[in-house]
Amino acid sequence: MTTGGHRLPYRAGVDIDWTFQLHEQLDTHWRHRLRPRLTGLTDEEYFWEPVAGCWNVRRRGEGTAPMAIGAGDFTVDVAIPDPDPAPVTTIAWRIAHVVVGVFGDRTANHFGGPPADYDTFVYAGTADEALAQVDEAYRNWSEGVRGLDAERLARPCGAVEESWEDAPLAELVLHINREAIHHGAEICLLRDLYAHRSPDGPLRP
């Protein structure tokens, strides 16, 4: 068990608060490792394409992928089915995925959050707006997970989760933890690559 990132000694016979454990796994990482690494994100970093053919968030009508979806002035590049190999995606694209596909859709499905789907979402046209969106999306998901009890954690996800219909909600929470940590690490790596880019090319030798 951990509190504020500090591990507490295990004592035999002590009941484990699984809601706390599931929430703390992501929340400690989010507050102490991932979210601080996003501070100061600039618009240039947000839209930066490290290689040719990247998928990005673009002004409506300027998409370069087979499909461009979204409800506002900006759309995201997509294709159905996914191409193989998959294109490199930008920080903007990855944040959009975390906001909509990782947190937003699942918060709507299980915690009564606002509807969130790729086709109708209004994507951020600036880094500051994107960070505000990801903060709100994480806050809504986090509050929902904190409110789960043992019975709800054991309950099947249901038909709203095509790939997780028969899985307990606890398994989906673990999946979302993995997804957020995984995509967060990708975003941080892109920031590192941007910081070490060469004026004559994508990266310094």
PDB file of C-alpha atoms in Angstrom:
ATOM      1  CA  MET A   1       0.000   0.000   0.000  1.00  0.00           C
ATOM      2  CA  THR A   2       1.188   3.524  -0.732  1.00  0.00           C
ATOM      3  CA  THR A   3       0.288   6.975   0.513  1.00  0.00           C
ATOM      4  CA  GLY A   4       1.510   9.970  -1.442  1.00  0.00           C
ATOM      5  CA  GLY A   5       3.996   7.771  -3.249  1.00  0.00           C
ATOM      6  CA  HIS A   6       5.438   6.226  -0.047  1.00  0.00           C
ATOM      7  CA  ARG A   7       5.080   2.493   0.488  1.00  0.00           C
ATOM      8  CA  LEU A   8       3.519   1.357   3.754  1.00  0.00           C
ATOM      9  CA  PRO A   9       4.629  -1.927   5.392  1.00  0.00           C
ATOM     10  CA  TYR A  10       2.431  -4.931   4.708  1.00  0.00           C
ATOM     11  CA  ARG A  11       0.783  -6.501   7.730  1.00  0.00           C
ATOM     12  CA  ALA A  12      -0.690  -9.999   7.545  1.00  0.00           C
ATOM     13  CA  GLY A  13      -4.427 -10.096   8.084  1.00  0.00           C
ATOM     14  CA  VAL A  14      -5.016  -6.506   6.948  1.00  0.00           C
ATOM     15  CA  ASP A  15      -7.730  -6.119   4.331  1.00  0.00           C
ATOM     16  CA  ILE A  16      -6.568  -4.570   1.072  1.00  0.00           C
ATOM     17  CA  ASP A  17      -8.500  -1.571  -0.191  1.00  0.00           C
ATOM     18  CA  TRP A  18      -8.519  -2.415  -3.897  1.00  0.00           C
ATOM     19  CA  THR A  19     -10.226   0.824  -4.893  1.00  0.00           C
ATOM     20  CA  PHE A  20      -7.372   2.722  -3.266  1.00  0.00           C
ATOM     21  CA  GLN A  21      -4.756   0.522  -4.896  1.00  0.00           C
ATOM     22  CA  LEU A  22      -6.233   0.797  -8.384  1.00  0.00           C
ATOM     23  CA  HIS A  23      -6.630   4.560  -8.109  1.00  0.00           C
ATOM     24  CA  GLU A  24      -3.254   5.160  -6.478  1.00  0.00           C
ATOM     25  CA  GLN A  25      -1.341   3.221  -9.148  1.00  0.00           C
ATOM     26  CA  LEU A  26      -2.172   5.824 -11.788  1.00  0.00           C
ATOM     27  CA  ASP A  27      -2.717   8.861  -9.584  1.00  0.00           C
ATOM     28  CA  THR A  28       0.758   8.762  -8.025  1.00  0.00           C
ATOM     29  CA  HIS A  29       2.322   8.432 -11.479  1.00  0.00           C
ATOM     30  CA  TRP A  30       0.129  11.173 -12.902  1.00  0.00           C
ATOM     31  CA  ARG A  31       0.739  13.725 -10.149  1.00  0.00           C
ATOM     32  CA  HIS A  32       4.436  13.109  -9.490  1.00  0.00           C
ATOM     33  CA  ARG A  33       5.847  11.929 -12.820  1.00  0.00           C
ATOM     34  CA  LEU A  34       3.698  12.444 -15.893  1.00  0.00           C
ATOM     35  CA  ARG A  35       1.752  15.678 -15.453  1.00  0.00           C
ATOM     36  CA  PRO A  36       4.764  17.741 -14.297  1.00  0.00           C
ATOM     37  CA  ARG A  37       6.557  16.680 -17.509  1.00  0.00           C
ATOM     38  CA  LEU A  38       3.837  18.361 -19.584  1.00  0.00           C
ATOM     39  CA  THR A  39       4.254  21.766 -17.975  1.00  0.00           C
ATOM     40  CA  GLY A  40       5.357  24.432 -20.412  1.00  0.00           C
ATOM     41  CA  LEU A  41       4.278  22.549 -23.535  1.00  0.00           C
ATOM     42  CA  THR A  42       4.363  24.971 -26.476  1.00  0.00           C
ATOM     43  CA  ASP A  43       2.223  25.049 -29.571  1.00  0.00           C
ATOM     44  CA  GLU A  44       5.290  24.282 -31.692  1.00  0.00           C
ATOM     45  CA  GLU A  45       5.975  21.120 -29.659  1.00  0.00           C
ATOM     46  CA  TYR A  46       2.291  20.226 -29.645  1.00  0.00           C
ATOM     47  CA  PHE A  47       2.095  20.118 -33.450  1.00  0.00           C
ATOM     48  CA  TRP A  48       5.704  19.052 -34.148  1.00  0.00           C
ATOM     49  CA  GLU A  49       6.097  16.241 -36.706  1.00  0.00           C
ATOM     50  CA  PRO A  50       9.407  14.398 -36.166  1.00  0.00           C
ATOM     51  CA  VAL A  51       9.135  12.417 -39.429  1.00  0.00           C
ATOM     52  CA  ALA A  52       7.254  12.640 -42.705  1.00  0.00           C
ATOM     53  CA  GLY A  53       3.741  11.234 -42.828  1.00  0.00           C
ATOM     54  CA  CYS A  54       2.817  11.847 -39.197  1.00  0.00           C
ATOM     55  CA  TRP A  55      -0.780  11.824 -38.027  1.00  0.00           C
ATOM     56  CA  ASN A  56      -1.623  15.087 -36.309  1.00  0.00           C
ATOM     57  CA  VAL A  57      -4.372  17.442 -35.196  1.00  0.00           C
ATOM     58  CA  ARG A  58      -4.915  19.850 -38.100  1.00  0.00           C
ATOM     59  CA  ARG A  59      -7.138  22.715 -39.138  1.00  0.00           C
ATOM     60  CA  ARG A  60     -10.281  21.496 -40.806  1.00  0.00           C
ATOM     61  CA  GLY A  61      -9.685  20.780 -44.463  1.00  0.00           C
ATOM     62  CA  GLU A  62      -5.917  20.314 -44.064  1.00  0.00           C
ATOM     63  CA  GLY A  63      -5.867  16.640 -43.029  1.00  0.00           C
ATOM     64  CA  THR A  64      -3.390  14.354 -44.765  1.00  0.00           C
ATOM     65  CA  ALA A  65      -4.747  10.957 -43.668  1.00  0.00           C
ATOM     66  CA  PRO A  66      -7.519   8.986 -45.400  1.00  0.00           C
ATOM     67  CA  MET A  67      -9.999  10.397 -42.868  1.00  0.00           C
ATOM     68  CA  ALA A  68     -10.220  13.532 -40.719  1.00  0.00           C
ATOM     69  CA  ILE A  69     -12.710  13.563 -37.844  1.00  0.00           C
ATOM     70  CA  GLY A  70     -13.843  16.069 -35.240  1.00  0.00           C
ATOM     71  CA  ALA A  71     -16.557  18.651 -34.679  1.00  0.00           C
ATOM     72  CA  GLY A  72     -14.660  21.933 -34.360  1.00  0.00           C
ATOM     73  CA  ASP A  73     -12.075  23.934 -36.266  1.00  0.00           C
ATOM     74  CA  PHE A  74      -9.505  21.148 -35.830  1.00  0.00           C
ATOM     75  CA  THR A  75      -9.671  17.476 -36.803  1.00  0.00           C
ATOM     76  CA  VAL A  76      -7.545  14.400 -36.136  1.00  0.00           C
ATOM     77  CA  ASP A  77      -5.967  12.223 -38.805  1.00  0.00           C
ATOM     78  CA  VAL A  78      -7.299   8.637 -38.837  1.00  0.00           C
ATOM     79  CA  ALA A  79      -7.837   5.660 -41.125  1.00  0.00           C
ATOM     80  CA  ILE A  80     -10.092   2.608 -40.984  1.00  0.00           C
ATOM     81  CA  PRO A  81      -8.647   0.033 -40.817  1.00  0.00           C
ATOM     82  CA  ASP A  82      -5.444   1.148 -39.136  1.00  0.00           C
ATOM     83  CA  PRO A  83      -2.523   1.131 -41.584  1.00  0.00           C
ATOM     84  CA  ASP A  84       0.348  -1.297 -41.113  1.00  0.00           C
ATOM     85  CA  PRO A  85       2.826  -0.065 -40.131  1.00  0.00           C
ATOM     86  CA  ALA A  86       1.040   2.558 -38.091  1.00  0.00           C
ATOM     87  CA  PRO A  87       2.144   6.154 -38.720  1.00  0.00           C
ATOM     88  CA  VAL A  88       4.052   8.131 -36.105  1.00  0.00           C
ATOM     89  CA  THR A  89       1.657  10.366 -34.197  1.00  0.00           C
ATOM     90  CA  THR A  90       2.347  13.791 -32.720  1.00  0.00           C
ATOM     91  CA  ILE A  91       1.919  15.058 -29.175  1.00  0.00           C
ATOM     92  CA  ALA A  92      -1.323  16.704 -30.287  1.00  0.00           C
ATOM     93  CA  TRP A  93      -2.669  13.436 -31.681  1.00  0.00           C
ATOM     94  CA  ARG A  94      -1.650  11.442 -28.615  1.00  0.00           C
ATOM     95  CA  ILE A  95      -3.182  13.907 -26.166  1.00  0.00           C
ATOM     96  CA  ALA A  96      -6.401  13.817 -28.187  1.00  0.00           C
ATOM     97  CA  HIS A  97      -6.401  10.026 -27.941  1.00  0.00           C
ATOM     98  CA  VAL A  98      -5.880  10.124 -24.168  1.00  0.00           C
ATOM     99  CA  VAL A  99      -8.616  12.729 -23.701  1.00  0.00           C
ATOM    100  CA  VAL A 100     -11.236  10.985 -25.834  1.00  0.00           C
ATOM    101  CA  GLY A 101     -10.392   7.314 -26.171  1.00  0.00           C
ATOM    102  CA  VAL A 102      -8.674   6.596 -22.859  1.00  0.00           C
ATOM    103  CA  PHE A 103     -10.490   8.764 -20.294  1.00  0.00           C
ATOM    104  CA  GLY A 104     -13.460  10.494 -21.894  1.00  0.00           C
ATOM    105  CA  ASP A 105     -15.286   7.566 -23.464  1.00  0.00           C
ATOM    106  CA  ARG A 106     -14.850   5.365 -20.387  1.00  0.00           C
ATOM    107  CA  THR A 107     -15.942   8.130 -17.997  1.00  0.00           C
ATOM    108  CA  ALA A 108     -19.095   8.540 -20.065  1.00  0.00           C
ATOM    109  CA  ASN A 109     -19.707   4.783 -20.144  1.00  0.00           C
ATOM    110  CA  HIS A 110     -19.256   4.069 -16.442  1.00  0.00           C
ATOM    111  CA  PHE A 111     -19.431   7.275 -14.394  1.00  0.00           C
ATOM    112  CA  GLY A 112     -22.092   9.393 -16.087  1.00  0.00           C
ATOM    113  CA  GLY A 113     -19.622  11.773 -17.710  1.00  0.00           C
ATOM    114  CA  PRO A 114     -20.383  13.822 -20.815  1.00  0.00           C
ATOM    115  CA  PRO A 115     -20.444  11.945 -24.131  1.00  0.00           C
ATOM    116  CA  ALA A 116     -17.008  11.665 -25.729  1.00  0.00           C
ATOM    117  CA  ASP A 117     -16.346  10.162 -29.132  1.00  0.00           C
ATOM    118  CA  TYR A 118     -13.794  10.852 -31.837  1.00  0.00           C
ATOM    119  CA  ASP A 119     -16.308  12.024 -34.455  1.00  0.00           C
ATOM    120  CA  THR A 120     -17.989  14.759 -32.383  1.00  0.00           C
ATOM    121  CA  PHE A 121     -15.208  15.942 -30.070  1.00  0.00           C
ATOM    122  CA  VAL A 122     -13.902  19.516 -30.392  1.00  0.00           C
ATOM    123  CA  TYR A 123     -10.122  19.055 -30.554  1.00  0.00           C
ATOM    124  CA  ALA A 124      -7.707  21.566 -29.094  1.00  0.00           C
ATOM    125  CA  GLY A 125      -5.966  23.983 -31.416  1.00  0.00           C
ATOM    126  CA  THR A 126      -3.371  25.053 -28.851  1.00  0.00           C
ATOM    127  CA  ALA A 127      -1.172  23.287 -26.318  1.00  0.00           C
ATOM    128  CA  ASP A 128      -2.761  25.163 -23.399  1.00  0.00           C
ATOM    129  CA  GLU A 129      -6.237  24.122 -24.484  1.00  0.00           C
ATOM    130  CA  ALA A 130      -5.105  20.512 -24.878  1.00  0.00           C
ATOM    131  CA  LEU A 131      -3.600  20.443 -21.377  1.00  0.00           C
ATOM    132  CA  ALA A 132      -6.832  21.859 -19.963  1.00  0.00           C
ATOM    133  CA  GLN A 133      -8.751  19.099 -21.748  1.00  0.00           C
ATOM    134  CA  VAL A 134      -6.484  16.333 -20.493  1.00  0.00           C
ATOM    135  CA  ASP A 135      -6.610  17.707 -16.935  1.00  0.00           C
ATOM    136  CA  GLU A 136     -10.404  17.725 -16.970  1.00  0.00           C
ATOM    137  CA  ALA A 137     -10.585  14.271 -18.555  1.00  0.00           C
ATOM    138  CA  TYR A 138      -8.230  12.792 -15.966  1.00  0.00           C
ATOM    139  CA  ARG A 139      -9.996  14.526 -13.076  1.00  0.00           C
ATOM    140  CA  ASN A 140     -13.381  13.103 -14.146  1.00  0.00           C
ATOM    141  CA  TRP A 141     -11.979   9.582 -14.568  1.00  0.00           C
ATOM    142  CA  SER A 142     -10.070   9.755 -11.285  1.00  0.00           C
ATOM    143  CA  GLU A 143     -13.138  10.851  -9.333  1.00  0.00           C
ATOM    144  CA  GLY A 144     -15.136   8.014 -10.862  1.00  0.00           C
ATOM    145  CA  VAL A 145     -12.564   5.385  -9.900  1.00  0.00           C
ATOM    146  CA  ARG A 146     -12.356   6.727  -6.336  1.00  0.00           C
ATOM    147  CA  GLY A 147     -16.096   6.229  -6.008  1.00  0.00           C
ATOM    148  CA  LEU A 148     -16.053   2.506  -6.858  1.00  0.00           C
ATOM    149  CA  ASP A 149     -16.681  -0.113  -4.196  1.00  0.00           C
ATOM    150  CA  ALA A 150     -15.810  -3.807  -4.203  1.00  0.00           C
ATOM    151  CA  GLU A 151     -19.160  -4.795  -5.701  1.00  0.00           C
ATOM    152  CA  ARG A 152     -18.837  -2.407  -8.645  1.00  0.00           C
ATOM    153  CA  LEU A 153     -15.225  -3.392  -9.248  1.00  0.00           C
ATOM    154  CA  ALA A 154     -16.347  -7.022  -9.596  1.00  0.00           C
ATOM    155  CA  ARG A 155     -19.314  -6.238 -11.843  1.00  0.00           C
ATOM    156  CA  PRO A 156     -18.935  -6.967 -15.598  1.00  0.00           C
ATOM    157  CA  CYS A 157     -18.313  -3.908 -17.752  1.00  0.00           C
ATOM    158  CA  GLY A 158     -21.328  -4.677 -19.914  1.00  0.00           C
ATOM    159  CA  ALA A 159     -22.209  -4.095 -23.545  1.00  0.00           C
ATOM    160  CA  VAL A 160     -20.817  -0.537 -23.614  1.00  0.00           C
ATOM    161  CA  GLU A 161     -17.340  -2.139 -23.691  1.00  0.00           C
ATOM    162  CA  GLU A 162     -17.154  -4.357 -26.761  1.00  0.00           C
ATOM    163  CA  SER A 163     -13.763  -5.866 -25.915  1.00  0.00           C
ATOM    164  CA  TRP A 164     -14.355  -5.899 -22.151  1.00  0.00           C
ATOM    165  CA  GLU A 165     -18.066  -6.781 -21.954  1.00  0.00           C
ATOM    166  CA  ASP A 166     -17.610  -9.797 -19.669  1.00  0.00           C
ATOM    167  CA  ALA A 167     -14.547  -8.514 -17.810  1.00  0.00           C
ATOM    168  CA  PRO A 168     -14.907  -7.041 -14.325  1.00  0.00           C
ATOM    169  CA  LEU A 169     -14.668  -3.266 -14.134  1.00  0.00           C
ATOM    170  CA  ALA A 170     -11.454  -3.648 -12.106  1.00  0.00           C
ATOM    171  CA  GLU A 171      -9.794  -5.176 -15.180  1.00  0.00           C
ATOM    172  CA  LEU A 172     -10.821  -2.193 -17.294  1.00  0.00           C
ATOM    173  CA  VAL A 173      -9.430   0.214 -14.680  1.00  0.00           C
ATOM    174  CA  LEU A 174      -6.096  -1.614 -14.850  1.00  0.00           C
ATOM    175  CA  HIS A 175      -6.209  -1.339 -18.648  1.00  0.00           C
ATOM    176  CA  ILE A 176      -6.819   2.414 -18.471  1.00  0.00           C
ATOM    177  CA  ASN A 177      -3.921   2.757 -16.036  1.00  0.00           C
ATOM    178  CA  ARG A 178      -1.655   0.988 -18.530  1.00  0.00           C
ATOM    179  CA  GLU A 179      -2.928   3.068 -21.431  1.00  0.00           C
ATOM    180  CA  ALA A 180      -2.403   6.382 -19.635  1.00  0.00           C
ATOM    181  CA  ILE A 181       1.102   5.451 -18.494  1.00  0.00           C
ATOM    182  CA  HIS A 182       2.002   4.083 -21.939  1.00  0.00           C
ATOM    183  CA  HIS A 183       0.775   7.071 -23.961  1.00  0.00           C
ATOM    184  CA  GLY A 184       2.088   9.509 -21.381  1.00  0.00           C
ATOM    185  CA  ALA A 185       5.552   8.021 -21.814  1.00  0.00           C
ATOM    186  CA  GLU A 186       5.259   8.432 -25.597  1.00  0.00           C
ATOM    187  CA  ILE A 187       4.357  12.094 -25.174  1.00  0.00           C
ATOM    188  CA  CYS A 188       7.310  12.662 -22.844  1.00  0.00           C
ATOM    189  CA  LEU A 189       9.658  10.980 -25.313  1.00  0.00           C
ATOM    190  CA  LEU A 190       8.435  13.268 -28.087  1.00  0.00           C
ATOM    191  CA  ARG A 191       9.185  16.260 -25.858  1.00  0.00           C
ATOM    192  CA  ASP A 192      12.713  14.937 -25.341  1.00  0.00           C
ATOM    193  CA  LEU A 193      13.191  14.411 -29.085  1.00  0.00           C
ATOM    194  CA  TYR A 194      11.907  17.906 -29.785  1.00  0.00           C
ATOM    195  CA  ALA A 195      14.371  19.374 -27.273  1.00  0.00           C
ATOM    196  CA  HIS A 196      17.255  17.598 -29.068  1.00  0.00           C
ATOM    197  CA  ARG A 197      16.159  18.248 -32.642  1.00  0.00           C
ATOM    198  CA  SER A 198      18.721  19.574 -35.097  1.00  0.00           C
ATOM    199  CA  PRO A 199      18.224  22.839 -37.008  1.00  0.00           C
ATOM    200  CA  ASP A 200      19.262  20.914 -40.152  1.00  0.00           C
ATOM    201  CA  GLY A 201      17.064  17.869 -39.631  1.00  0.00           C
ATOM    202  CA  PRO A 202      14.689  16.064 -37.277  1.00  0.00           C
ATOM    203  CA  LEU A 203      17.347  15.039 -34.724  1.00  0.00           C
ATOM    204  CA  ARG A 204      20.952  15.775 -33.845  1.00  0.00           C
ATOM    205  CA  PRO A 205      23.379  12.969 -34.801  1.00  0.00           C
TER     206      PRO A 205
END
